[in-house]
CSV table of C-alpha atoms and ligand atoms in Angstrom, one decimal:
chain,number,residue,atom,x,y,z
A,988,UNK,CA,-5.4,18.0,4.5
A,989,UNK,CA,-3.8,15.3,2.4
A,990,UNK,CA,-0.3,16.2,1.3
A,991,UNK,CA,-0.7,17.3,-2.5
A,992,UNK,CA,1.4,15.6,-5.0
A,993,UNK,CA,4.1,17.8,-6.8
A,994,UNK,CA,3.2,18.7,-10.2
A,995,UNK,CA,5.6,17.0,-12.9
A,996,UNK,CA,6.8,17.8,-16.3
A,997,UNK,CA,8.5,16.3,-19.3
A,998,UNK,CA,9.3,16.2,-22.6
A,999,UNK,CA,6.8,13.7,-24.0
A,1000,UNK,CA,7.9,13.7,-27.8
A,1001,UNK,CA,11.2,12.1,-29.4
A,1002,UNK,CA,14.5,13.6,-29.1
A,1003,UNK,CA,14.8,17.3,-30.4
A,1004,UNK,CA,15.4,19.3,-32.9
A,1005,UNK,CA,11.9,18.3,-34.4
A,1006,UNK,CA,9.2,19.9,-35.9
A,1007,UNK,CA,7.1,19.7,-33.0
A,1008,UNK,CA,7.8,18.9,-29.3
A,1009,UNK,CA,5.0,17.9,-27.0
A,1010,UNK,CA,5.6,18.8,-23.1
A,1011,UNK,CA,3.5,17.3,-20.7
A,1012,UNK,CA,2.4,18.7,-17.3
A,1013,UNK,CA,0.4,17.1,-14.7
A,1014,UNK,CA,-0.8,17.8,-11.1
A,1015,UNK,CA,-2.6,20.1,-9.0
A,1016,UNK,CA,-0.7,23.1,-9.9
A,1017,UNK,CA,-1.6,22.7,-13.6
A,1018,UNK,CA,-4.3,25.7,-13.9
A,1019,UNK,CA,-1.6,28.1,-12.2
A,1020,UNK,CA,0.9,26.7,-15.0
A,1021,UNK,CA,-1.4,27.4,-17.9
A,1022,UNK,CA,-2.8,30.9,-16.3
A,1023,UNK,CA,1.1,31.9,-15.9
A,1024,UNK,CA,2.4,31.1,-19.4
A,1025,UNK,CA,-0.6,31.5,-21.5
A,1026,UNK,CA,-2.0,34.4,-19.5
A,1027,UNK,CA,-5.3,32.6,-19.2
A,1028,UNK,CA,-6.8,29.0,-19.0
A,1029,UNK,CA,-7.9,27.6,-22.2
A,1030,UNK,CA,-11.3,25.8,-22.8
A,1031,UNK,CA,-11.1,22.6,-21.3
A,1032,UNK,CA,-10.3,19.7,-24.4
A,1033,UNK,CA,-9.9,22.4,-26.8
A,1034,UNK,CA,-6.5,23.2,-29.1
A,1035,UNK,CA,-5.9,26.8,-28.1
A,1036,UNK,CA,-3.3,29.0,-29.9
A,1037,UNK,CA,-1.2,30.6,-27.3
A,1038,UNK,CA,2.0,32.9,-27.0
A,1039,UNK,CA,3.9,31.1,-24.2
A,1040,UNK,CA,5.3,34.0,-22.0
A,1041,UNK,CA,7.7,33.6,-19.1
A,1042,UNK,CA,6.9,36.2,-16.4
A,1043,UNK,CA,9.9,38.4,-16.3
A,1044,UNK,CA,11.7,36.9,-19.1
A,1045,UNK,CA,9.2,37.6,-22.4
A,1046,UNK,CA,7.7,35.2,-24.9
A,1047,UNK,CA,9.0,31.5,-25.4
A,1048,UNK,CA,7.4,30.4,-28.4
A,1049,UNK,CA,3.9,30.3,-30.2
A,1050,UNK,CA,2.2,26.9,-29.3
A,1051,UNK,CA,-0.8,25.0,-29.0
A,1052,UNK,CA,-2.0,24.5,-25.1
A,1053,UNK,CA,-4.3,22.0,-24.1
A,1054,UNK,CA,-6.2,21.6,-20.8
A,1055,UNK,CA,-7.4,18.3,-19.3
A,1056,UNK,CA,-9.0,19.2,-16.0
A,1057,UNK,CA,-9.0,16.1,-13.6
A,1058,UNK,CA,-10.3,13.6,-13.2
A,1059,UNK,CA,-10.5,13.3,-17.0
A,1060,UNK,CA,-6.8,13.0,-18.0
A,1061,UNK,CA,-4.3,10.4,-18.8
A,1062,UNK,CA,-3.3,10.4,-15.3
A,1063,UNK,CA,-6.6,11.3,-13.4
A,1064,UNK,CA,-4.9,14.5,-12.3
A,1065,UNK,CA,-5.1,18.2,-14.1
A,1066,UNK,CA,-3.1,18.0,-17.2
A,1067,UNK,CA,-1.7,20.4,-19.6
A,1068,UNK,CA,0.3,19.7,-22.7
A,1069,UNK,CA,2.1,22.0,-24.5
A,1070,UNK,CA,2.6,21.7,-28.6
A,1071,UNK,CA,5.5,23.9,-29.4
A,1072,UNK,CA,8.2,24.1,-31.9
A,1073,UNK,CA,10.8,21.1,-31.5
A,1074,UNK,CA,13.9,23.0,-31.0
A,1075,UNK,CA,16.3,22.5,-28.2
A,1076,UNK,CA,16.5,26.2,-27.0
A,1077,UNK,CA,12.5,26.3,-27.1
A,1078,UNK,CA,12.0,23.4,-24.8
A,1079,UNK,CA,14.8,24.4,-22.7
A,1080,UNK,CA,13.2,28.1,-22.4
A,1081,UNK,CA,9.9,26.4,-21.5
A,1082,UNK,CA,11.6,23.9,-18.9
A,1083,UNK,CA,13.3,27.2,-17.4
A,1084,UNK,CA,10.0,28.9,-17.3
A,1085,UNK,CA,8.3,25.9,-15.1
A,1086,UNK,CA,11.5,25.4,-13.2
A,1087,UNK,CA,10.6,28.7,-11.7
A,1088,UNK,CA,7.3,27.8,-10.6
A,1089,UNK,CA,7.2,26.4,-6.7
A,1090,UNK,CA,6.4,22.9,-6.5
A,1091,UNK,CA,7.0,21.7,-9.8
A,1092,UNK,CA,9.7,19.1,-11.0
A,1093,UNK,CA,10.8,16.9,-14.0
A,1094,UNK,CA,9.0,13.8,-14.0
A,1095,UNK,CA,10.8,10.6,-13.5
A,1096,UNK,CA,10.6,7.6,-16.1
A,1097,UNK,CA,7.2,6.4,-15.8
A,1098,UNK,CA,5.5,8.6,-13.5
A,1099,UNK,CA,2.7,9.8,-15.5
A,1100,UNK,CA,1.8,6.3,-16.0
A,1101,UNK,CA,2.3,5.4,-12.5
A,1102,UNK,CA,-0.3,8.3,-11.4
A,1103,UNK,CA,-2.7,6.9,-14.1
A,1104,UNK,CA,-2.1,3.4,-12.4
A,1105,UNK,CA,-2.4,5.0,-8.8
A,1106,UNK,CA,-5.7,6.9,-10.1
A,1107,UNK,CA,-7.3,3.7,-11.3
A,1108,UNK,CA,-6.8,4.9,-15.1
A,1109,UNK,CA,-5.2,1.5,-15.8
A,1110,UNK,CA,-4.4,-1.8,-14.1
A,1111,UNK,CA,-0.8,-2.8,-14.0
A,1112,UNK,CA,-1.2,-5.1,-16.9
A,1113,UNK,CA,-2.4,-2.2,-19.0
A,1114,UNK,CA,0.5,-0.1,-17.8
A,1115,UNK,CA,2.8,-2.8,-19.1
A,1116,UNK,CA,1.0,-3.3,-22.2
A,1117,UNK,CA,1.3,0.6,-22.6
A,1118,UNK,CA,5.5,0.3,-22.2
A,1119,UNK,CA,5.4,-2.7,-24.8
A,1120,UNK,CA,3.1,-0.7,-27.2
A,1121,UNK,CA,6.1,2.1,-26.9
A,1122,UNK,CA,8.8,-0.4,-27.5
A,1123,UNK,CA,7.0,-2.6,-30.0
A,1124,UNK,CA,9.5,-3.2,-33.1
A,1125,UNK,CA,7.1,-5.2,-35.3
A,1126,UNK,CA,3.6,-5.6,-36.0
A,1127,UNK,CA,2.9,-8.7,-34.2
A,1128,UNK,CA,4.3,-7.1,-31.0
A,1129,UNK,CA,2.3,-4.0,-31.7
A,1130,UNK,CA,-0.8,-5.9,-31.8
A,1131,UNK,CA,0.1,-8.0,-28.6
A,1132,UNK,CA,0.9,-5.1,-26.8
A,1133,UNK,CA,-2.1,-3.1,-27.7
A,1134,UNK,CA,-4.2,-6.1,-26.5
A,1135,UNK,CA,-2.9,-5.8,-23.3
A,1136,UNK,CA,-3.4,-1.9,-23.3
A,1137,UNK,CA,-7.1,-2.6,-24.1
A,1138,UNK,CA,-7.2,-4.5,-20.8
A,1139,UNK,CA,-7.9,-8.1,-22.2
A,1140,UNK,CA,-5.7,-9.8,-19.7
A,1141,UNK,CA,-6.4,-7.3,-17.0
A,1142,UNK,CA,-10.4,-7.8,-17.3
A,1143,UNK,CA,-9.9,-11.6,-17.3
A,1144,UNK,CA,-8.0,-11.6,-14.4
A,1145,UNK,CA,-10.5,-9.3,-12.7
A,1146,UNK,CA,-13.0,-11.7,-13.8
A,1147,UNK,CA,-10.8,-14.7,-12.2
A,1148,UNK,CA,-10.4,-12.7,-9.1
A,1149,UNK,CA,-14.0,-12.1,-8.7
A,1150,UNK,CA,-15.1,-15.7,-9.0
A,1151,UNK,CA,-12.6,-16.9,-6.8
A,1152,UNK,CA,-14.2,-14.3,-4.4
A,1153,UNK,CA,-17.3,-15.7,-4.8
A,1154,UNK,CA,-16.3,-19.1,-4.0
A,1155,UNK,CA,-14.5,-18.0,-0.9
A,1156,UNK,CA,-17.8,-16.4,0.3
A,1157,UNK,CA,-19.7,-19.7,-0.2
A,1158,UNK,CA,-17.1,-21.5,1.9
A,1159,UNK,CA,-16.9,-18.8,4.5
A,1160,UNK,CA,-20.8,-18.6,4.6
A,1161,UNK,CA,-20.5,-22.6,5.2
A,1162,UNK,CA,-18.1,-21.8,8.1
A,1163,UNK,CA,-20.5,-19.4,9.6
A,1164,UNK,CA,-23.1,-21.9,9.8
A,1165,UNK,CA,-21.1,-25.0,10.4
A,1166,UNK,CA,-22.6,-25.7,13.5
A,1167,UNK,CA,-26.1,-26.1,11.8
A,1168,UNK,CA,-25.8,-29.6,10.2
A,1169,UNK,CA,-24.4,-30.2,6.9
A,1170,UNK,CA,-24.8,-26.5,5.4
A,1171,UNK,CA,-21.2,-26.6,5.1
A,1172,UNK,CA,-21.0,-29.4,2.8
A,1173,UNK,CA,-23.6,-28.3,0.6
A,1174,UNK,CA,-22.0,-25.0,-0.1
A,1175,UNK,CA,-18.6,-26.7,-0.5
A,1176,UNK,CA,-19.3,-28.8,-3.6
A,1177,UNK,CA,-20.6,-26.0,-5.9
A,1178,UNK,CA,-17.5,-23.6,-4.7
A,1179,UNK,CA,-15.0,-26.5,-5.5
A,1180,UNK,CA,-16.6,-27.0,-8.8
A,1181,UNK,CA,-16.0,-23.3,-9.9
A,1182,UNK,CA,-12.7,-23.5,-8.3
A,1183,UNK,CA,-12.2,-26.6,-10.6
A,1184,UNK,CA,-13.2,-25.0,-13.9
A,1185,UNK,CA,-11.5,-21.8,-13.1
A,1186,UNK,CA,-8.0,-23.4,-12.6
A,1187,UNK,CA,-8.5,-24.9,-15.8
A,1188,UNK,CA,-9.3,-22.0,-17.5
A,1189,UNK,CA,-6.5,-20.2,-16.1
A,1190,UNK,CA,-4.1,-23.4,-17.2
A,1191,UNK,CA,-5.2,-22.9,-20.7
A,1192,UNK,CA,-4.5,-19.3,-20.9
A,1193,UNK,CA,-0.9,-20.3,-19.3
A,1194,UNK,CA,-0.4,-22.8,-22.0
A,1195,UNK,CA,0.6,-20.5,-24.6
A,1196,UNK,CA,2.5,-18.3,-22.4
A,1197,UNK,CA,6.1,-19.1,-23.7
A,1198,UNK,CA,5.1,-17.9,-27.4
A,1199,UNK,CA,3.7,-14.6,-26.1
A,1200,UNK,CA,6.5,-13.9,-23.9
A,1201,UNK,CA,8.9,-14.8,-27.0
A,1202,UNK,CA,6.7,-12.5,-29.0
A,1203,UNK,CA,7.5,-9.6,-26.6
A,1204,UNK,CA,11.3,-10.5,-26.5
A,1205,UNK,CA,11.9,-11.9,-29.9
A,1206,UNK,CA,12.4,-15.4,-31.1
A,1207,UNK,CA,16.3,-16.3,-29.9
A,1208,UNK,CA,18.1,-17.5,-32.9
A,1209,UNK,CA,21.9,-18.4,-32.4
A,1210,UNK,CA,24.5,-18.5,-35.3
A,1211,UNK,CA,27.2,-20.6,-34.0
A,1212,UNK,CA,30.2,-22.6,-35.6
A,1213,UNK,CA,34.1,-22.8,-35.8
A,1214,UNK,CA,35.8,-19.5,-35.9
A,1215,UNK,CA,36.2,-18.0,-39.4
A,1216,UNK,CA,32.9,-20.1,-40.6
A,1217,UNK,CA,31.5,-16.6,-41.6
A,1218,UNK,CA,29.2,-15.9,-38.7
A,1219,UNK,CA,29.9,-12.1,-38.3
A,1220,UNK,CA,29.6,-12.0,-42.3
A,1221,UNK,CA,26.3,-13.6,-42.5
A,1222,UNK,CA,25.0,-11.6,-39.3
A,1223,UNK,CA,26.0,-8.2,-41.2
A,1224,UNK,CA,24.6,-9.5,-44.5
A,1225,UNK,CA,21.2,-10.1,-42.8
A,1226,UNK,CA,21.3,-6.9,-40.6
A,1227,UNK,CA,21.8,-5.0,-44.1
A,1228,UNK,CA,19.0,-6.2,-45.6
A,1229,UNK,CA,16.9,-2.9,-45.4
A,1230,UNK,CA,13.5,-4.8,-45.2
A,1231,UNK,CA,14.3,-6.8,-42.4
A,1232,UNK,CA,16.4,-4.9,-39.9
A,1233,UNK,CA,14.7,-3.0,-37.1
A,1234,UNK,CA,17.6,-2.0,-34.8
A,1235,UNK,CA,20.9,-3.4,-35.0
A,1236,UNK,CA,22.9,-2.9,-31.7
A,1237,UNK,CA,26.0,-4.0,-30.9
A,1238,UNK,CA,26.6,-6.8,-28.0
A,1239,UNK,CA,25.6,-7.0,-24.7
A,1240,UNK,CA,28.9,-8.5,-24.2
A,1241,UNK,CA,32.4,-8.6,-25.8
A,1242,UNK,CA,31.4,-12.2,-27.3
A,1243,UNK,CA,27.9,-12.2,-28.1
A,1244,UNK,CA,26.4,-9.6,-30.7
A,1245,UNK,CA,22.7,-9.3,-31.1
A,1246,UNK,CA,20.5,-8.2,-34.2
A,1247,UNK,CA,17.1,-7.5,-33.7
A,1248,UNK,CA,15.0,-8.5,-36.9
A,1249,UNK,CA,11.4,-8.1,-38.2
A,1250,UNK,CA,10.8,-11.2,-40.2
A,1251,UNK,CA,7.1,-10.8,-41.7
A,1252,UNK,CA,6.1,-9.1,-38.4
A,1253,UNK,CA,7.7,-11.9,-36.2
A,1254,UNK,CA,10.5,-10.4,-33.9
A,1255,UNK,CA,13.6,-12.6,-34.1
A,1256,UNK,CA,16.9,-11.8,-32.2
A,1257,UNK,CA,20.1,-13.0,-34.0
A,1258,UNK,CA,22.7,-13.8,-31.8
A,1259,UNK,CA,26.1,-14.3,-32.9
A,1260,UNK,CA,28.2,-16.5,-30.9
A,1261,UNK,CA,31.4,-15.4,-32.2
A,1262,UNK,CA,33.3,-16.6,-28.8
A,1263,UNK,CA,32.6,-20.3,-29.6
A,1264,UNK,CA,35.5,-21.9,-29.9
A,1265,UNK,CA,38.3,-23.7,-27.9
A,1266,UNK,CA,40.1,-21.0,-25.6
A,1267,UNK,CA,42.8,-21.3,-23.4
A,1268,UNK,CA,43.1,-17.8,-21.9
A,1269,UNK,CA,40.3,-18.1,-18.6
A,1270,UNK,CA,38.9,-14.5,-20.0
A,1271,UNK,CA,38.1,-16.2,-23.3
A,1272,UNK,CA,36.9,-19.2,-21.7
A,1273,UNK,CA,34.3,-17.4,-19.7
A,1274,UNK,CA,33.1,-15.9,-22.8
A,1275,UNK,CA,33.0,-19.3,-24.6
A,1276,UNK,CA,31.1,-20.4,-21.4
A,1277,UNK,CA,28.7,-17.6,-22.0
A,1278,UNK,CA,28.3,-17.8,-25.6
A,1279,UNK,CA,27.6,-21.5,-25.3
A,1280,UNK,CA,25.1,-21.2,-22.9
A,1281,UNK,CA,23.4,-18.4,-24.6
A,1282,UNK,CA,23.4,-20.7,-27.9
A,1283,UNK,CA,22.0,-23.4,-26.0
A,1284,UNK,CA,19.0,-21.6,-24.7
A,1285,UNK,CA,18.1,-20.3,-28.1
A,1286,UNK,CA,15.1,-21.7,-30.2
A,1287,UNK,CA,17.3,-22.4,-32.9
A,1288,UNK,CA,21.1,-22.7,-33.9
A,1289,UNK,CA,22.3,-22.1,-37.1
A,1290,UNK,CA,25.3,-24.0,-37.4
A,1291,UNK,CA,27.6,-22.3,-39.9
A,1292,UNK,CA,30.6,-24.1,-41.3
A,1293,UNK,CA,32.6,-24.2,-44.8
A,1294,UNK,CA,32.8,-27.8,-45.4
A,1295,UNK,CA,30.2,-30.4,-44.8
A,1296,UNK,CA,30.8,-32.3,-41.1
A,1297,UNK,CA,29.5,-34.9,-39.1
A,1298,UNK,CA,30.5,-33.0,-35.8
A,1299,UNK,CA,27.7,-33.0,-33.1
A,1300,UNK,CA,28.1,-29.0,-32.7
A,1301,UNK,CA,26.2,-28.5,-29.5
A,1302,UNK,CA,24.4,-30.5,-26.6
A,1303,UNK,CA,20.9,-30.1,-25.8
A,1304,UNK,CA,17.6,-30.0,-27.2
A,1305,UNK,CA,17.7,-27.0,-29.8
A,1306,UNK,CA,16.9,-27.6,-33.2
A,1307,UNK,CA,19.8,-27.1,-35.3
A,1308,UNK,CA,20.4,-26.5,-38.6
A,1309,UNK,CA,23.6,-27.0,-40.8
A,1310,UNK,CA,24.4,-24.2,-42.8
A,1311,UNK,CA,27.3,-24.4,-45.4
A,1312,UNK,CA,28.9,-21.3,-46.0
A,1313,UNK,CA,31.4,-19.8,-48.5
A,1314,UNK,CA,29.7,-22.0,-51.6
A,1315,UNK,CA,31.0,-19.2,-54.1
A,1316,UNK,CA,34.6,-21.0,-52.9
A,1317,UNK,CA,33.3,-24.3,-53.9
A,1318,UNK,CA,35.9,-26.4,-55.8
A,1319,UNK,CA,38.8,-24.0,-54.3
A,1320,UNK,CA,38.0,-25.7,-50.8
A,1321,UNK,CA,37.6,-28.9,-52.2
A,1322,UNK,CA,34.3,-30.6,-51.8
A,1323,UNK,CA,34.7,-33.2,-49.0
A,1324,UNK,CA,32.4,-36.3,-49.2
A,1325,UNK,CA,31.0,-38.2,-46.4
A,1326,UNK,CA,29.4,-35.4,-44.3
A,1327,UNK,CA,26.0,-35.3,-43.6
A,1328,UNK,CA,24.0,-32.9,-46.4
A,1329,UNK,CA,23.6,-29.5,-44.8
A,1330,UNK,CA,20.2,-28.1,-45.0
A,1331,UNK,CA,21.3,-24.9,-46.5
A,1332,UNK,CA,23.9,-23.7,-48.8
A,1333,UNK,CA,25.0,-20.2,-48.9
A,1334,UNK,CA,27.6,-17.6,-49.6
A,1335,UNK,CA,27.6,-14.7,-46.8
A,1336,UNK,CA,29.5,-12.7,-49.0
A,1337,UNK,CA,27.6,-12.9,-52.4
A,1338,UNK,CA,24.3,-13.4,-50.9
A,1339,UNK,CA,23.6,-16.7,-52.7
A,1340,UNK,CA,21.2,-18.8,-51.0
A,1341,UNK,CA,20.7,-16.5,-47.9
A,1342,UNK,CA,17.0,-15.5,-49.2
A,1343,UNK,CA,16.0,-19.3,-49.0
A,1344,UNK,CA,17.5,-19.0,-45.4
A,1345,UNK,CA,15.4,-16.0,-44.6
A,1346,UNK,CA,12.1,-17.6,-45.8
A,1347,UNK,CA,12.8,-20.9,-43.9
A,1348,UNK,CA,13.3,-18.6,-40.7
A,1349,UNK,CA,10.0,-16.8,-41.5
A,1350,UNK,CA,8.3,-20.4,-41.6
A,1351,UNK,CA,9.9,-21.6,-38.4
A,1352,UNK,CA,8.8,-18.2,-36.6
A,1353,UNK,CA,5.3,-18.7,-38.1
A,1354,UNK,CA,5.2,-22.6,-37.0
A,1355,UNK,CA,6.5,-21.3,-33.5
A,1356,UNK,CA,4.2,-18.6,-33.0
A,1357,UNK,CA,1.4,-20.7,-34.4
A,1358,UNK,CA,0.6,-18.3,-36.9
A,1359,UNK,CA,-2.6,-16.7,-35.3
A,1360,UNK,CA,-2.6,-14.5,-32.4
A,1361,UNK,CA,-0.6,-14.9,-29.2
A,1362,UNK,CA,-2.0,-15.6,-26.0
A,1363,UNK,CA,-2.2,-12.9,-23.3
A,1364,UNK,CA,0.4,-13.9,-20.8
A,1365,UNK,CA,3.3,-12.2,-22.3
A,1366,UNK,CA,5.6,-11.6,-19.3
A,1367,UNK,CA,7.6,-13.8,-16.9
A,1368,UNK,CA,5.6,-12.0,-14.1
A,1369,UNK,CA,2.3,-12.7,-15.5
A,1370,UNK,CA,3.7,-16.3,-15.6
A,1371,UNK,CA,4.5,-16.5,-12.1
A,1372,UNK,CA,1.6,-15.1,-10.6
A,1373,UNK,CA,-0.8,-17.3,-12.8
A,1374,UNK,CA,1.1,-20.2,-11.9
A,1375,UNK,CA,0.6,-19.4,-8.2
A,1376,UNK,CA,-2.7,-19.1,-8.3
A,1377,UNK,CA,-3.2,-22.4,-10.3
A,1378,UNK,CA,-1.5,-23.9,-7.7
A,1379,UNK,CA,-3.2,-22.5,-4.7
A,1380,UNK,CA,-6.6,-23.3,-6.6
A,1381,UNK,CA,-5.3,-27.1,-6.9
A,1382,UNK,CA,-4.4,-27.1,-3.2
A,1383,UNK,CA,-7.8,-25.9,-2.1
A,1384,UNK,CA,-9.2,-28.8,-4.3
A,1385,UNK,CA,-6.9,-31.4,-3.0
A,1386,UNK,CA,-7.5,-30.1,0.6
A,1387,UNK,CA,-10.9,-30.1,0.5
A,1388,UNK,CA,-11.4,-33.0,3.1
A,1389,UNK,CA,-9.3,-31.2,5.4
A,1390,UNK,CA,-11.7,-28.5,6.7
A,1391,UNK,CA,-13.5,-25.4,5.2
A,1392,UNK,CA,-10.8,-22.9,6.9
A,1393,UNK,CA,-8.0,-24.8,4.9
A,1394,UNK,CA,-9.7,-24.5,1.6
A,1395,UNK,CA,-10.4,-20.6,2.4
A,1396,UNK,CA,-7.0,-19.7,2.9
A,1397,UNK,CA,-5.9,-21.4,-0.3
A,1398,UNK,CA,-8.3,-19.3,-2.1
A,1399,UNK,CA,-7.2,-16.2,-0.3
A,1400,UNK,CA,-3.6,-16.9,-1.5
A,1401,UNK,CA,-5.0,-17.3,-5.0
A,1402,UNK,CA,-6.7,-14.1,-4.9
A,1403,UNK,CA,-3.7,-12.4,-3.6
A,1404,UNK,CA,-1.6,-13.6,-6.4
A,1405,UNK,CA,-4.3,-12.5,-8.9
A,1406,UNK,CA,-4.3,-9.2,-7.1
A,1407,UNK,CA,-0.7,-8.7,-7.7
A,1408,UNK,CA,-1.0,-9.4,-11.4
A,1409,UNK,CA,-3.5,-6.5,-11.5
A,1410,UNK,CA,-1.3,-4.6,-9.2
A,1411,UNK,CA,-3.8,-4.4,-6.3
A,1412,UNK,CA,-1.7,-5.4,-3.5
A,1413,UNK,CA,1.7,-4.8,-4.7
A,1414,UNK,CA,4.4,-3.4,-2.4
A,1415,UNK,CA,6.3,-0.3,-3.7
A,1416,UNK,CA,9.4,-1.9,-4.8
A,1417,UNK,CA,7.7,-4.0,-7.4
A,1418,UNK,CA,5.9,-1.0,-8.5
A,1419,UNK,CA,9.1,0.9,-8.8
A,1420,UNK,CA,11.0,-1.7,-10.6
A,1421,UNK,CA,7.7,-1.8,-13.1
A,1422,UNK,CA,7.8,2.0,-13.9
A,1423,UNK,CA,11.3,2.6,-13.8
A,1424,UNK,CA,11.5,0.7,-17.3
A,1425,UNK,CA,9.5,3.3,-18.8
A,1426,UNK,CA,10.8,6.3,-20.8
A,1427,UNK,CA,10.6,10.0,-19.3
A,1428,UNK,CA,7.5,11.7,-20.1
A,1429,UNK,CA,5.5,8.1,-20.2
B,1336,GDP,P1,33.4,-15.8,-38.1
B,1336,GDP,O1,34.6,-15.8,-37.2
B,1336,GDP,O2,32.5,-17.0,-37.9
B,1336,GDP,O3,32.2,-14.8,-37.6
B,1336,GDP,O4,33.6,-15.7,-39.5
B,1336,GDP,P2,33.8,-14.0,-40.3
B,1336,GDP,O5,32.5,-13.6,-40.5
B,1336,GDP,O6,34.7,-13.2,-39.6
B,1336,GDP,O7,34.4,-14.5,-41.7
B,1336,GDP,C1,36.0,-14.9,-41.6
B,1336,GDP,C2,36.4,-15.0,-42.9
B,1336,GDP,O8,35.7,-15.6,-43.9
B,1336,GDP,C3,36.4,-13.2,-43.4
B,1336,GDP,O9,37.5,-13.1,-44.0
B,1336,GDP,C4,35.1,-13.3,-44.4
B,1336,GDP,O10,35.5,-12.1,-45.2
B,1336,GDP,C5,35.3,-14.9,-44.9
B,1336,GDP,N1,34.0,-15.4,-45.4
B,1336,GDP,C6,32.7,-15.2,-44.8
B,1336,GDP,N2,31.7,-15.6,-45.6
B,1336,GDP,C7,32.3,-15.9,-46.5
B,1336,GDP,C8,31.8,-16.6,-47.9
B,1336,GDP,O11,30.5,-16.6,-47.8
B,1336,GDP,N3,32.8,-16.5,-48.8
B,1336,GDP,C9,34.0,-16.5,-49.0
B,1336,GDP,N4,34.8,-15.9,-50.0
B,1336,GDP,N5,34.7,-16.0,-47.9
B,1336,GDP,C10,33.6,-15.5,-46.8
């Protein structure tokens, strides 16, 4: 008899205290858990009011219990869901009761989704979509994640995989019949035509991947400029605009502070590269180097300066907008002449001109994302595997003259790459690293 997987449990709802907490349990012992805590098995898939009771300890809470018998559940296993009052002690008492049952253990991050994946409830792109949906900050991110969860990329990749397998089957049939004259060439031509059109289709899907990845991660806008230009002040002002802010969080490094904005549904990560100045101390120099690298890798740089200047602030190809700050002081700083016109004139302190800057940022984001729905390839993992697929298909086409076996081998590499995209052939560590990113209880 195969070894039974452990039955796992976790808080699936947000941080307590809250009105309601949802605790999920998944695994073969779920019926036993329900009988023990509710006194009986509730009707499958029917909300049932129960008094949760820990044998020997007494009542825990009045709760709603749900039972989803396998395989018709989110994980494909027997699943119980308890909706109880969301107090810390209530949840702790239920956890204590669950802990006492042999064979149960708390779930690891992403473990419910991993079981769903392993039981064929979702493919890997759908699981990633689920994680993105939970972490979506803006409406456009939500829509992109939902498309993944609904399997748009997964279904397309399944169809690509099936078509490559068909092409390979034609070629292998050719190999089998190769001693019967030119059957092989007759089969090779349609197989290669199919490979070529498929490759074009995947290339088209890949073409828009940069936008989709950015939609997932946020458009990177760096605020740079000399010390005291007002970079932090501007960042704080933008972060305080209630409509704009999603989740300010203090920097990933000492020198770089990030703020995530929701600009009209477009996720924008503002980066304050406060460390961008000439430094003598080696630690500071390292900070400057990082800040500069970050600004140069951004999609847009806002170059903030008090006065107009002709300085070429950063090397590289990044579009750069000059923003003249501290216009409230105009006259006091002495308007310099001869500088290039700044694109924007603002006061980070009074807020003057900041609305125009934000409107321009929304316009930039809308141009960047093309205004419409983004494409399907939203992660580097998807991009890398589909690029491998395209390369293998191309090699199959190019090497057609070198023999059927060589073409078949390239197609096998392509099938493998698409299979990895779907999580069909992935090795354990890759699955581990993907599911570890999930929340506990998911
Ligand atoms: P950073 O080094 O570029 O991050 O500059 P800070 O944001 O720390 O600002 C440096 C100084 O300039 C602070 O004292 C700010 O209060 C001041 N400052 C920033 N923006 C403005 C502005 O628009 N008008 C005025 N009058 N002062 C400003």
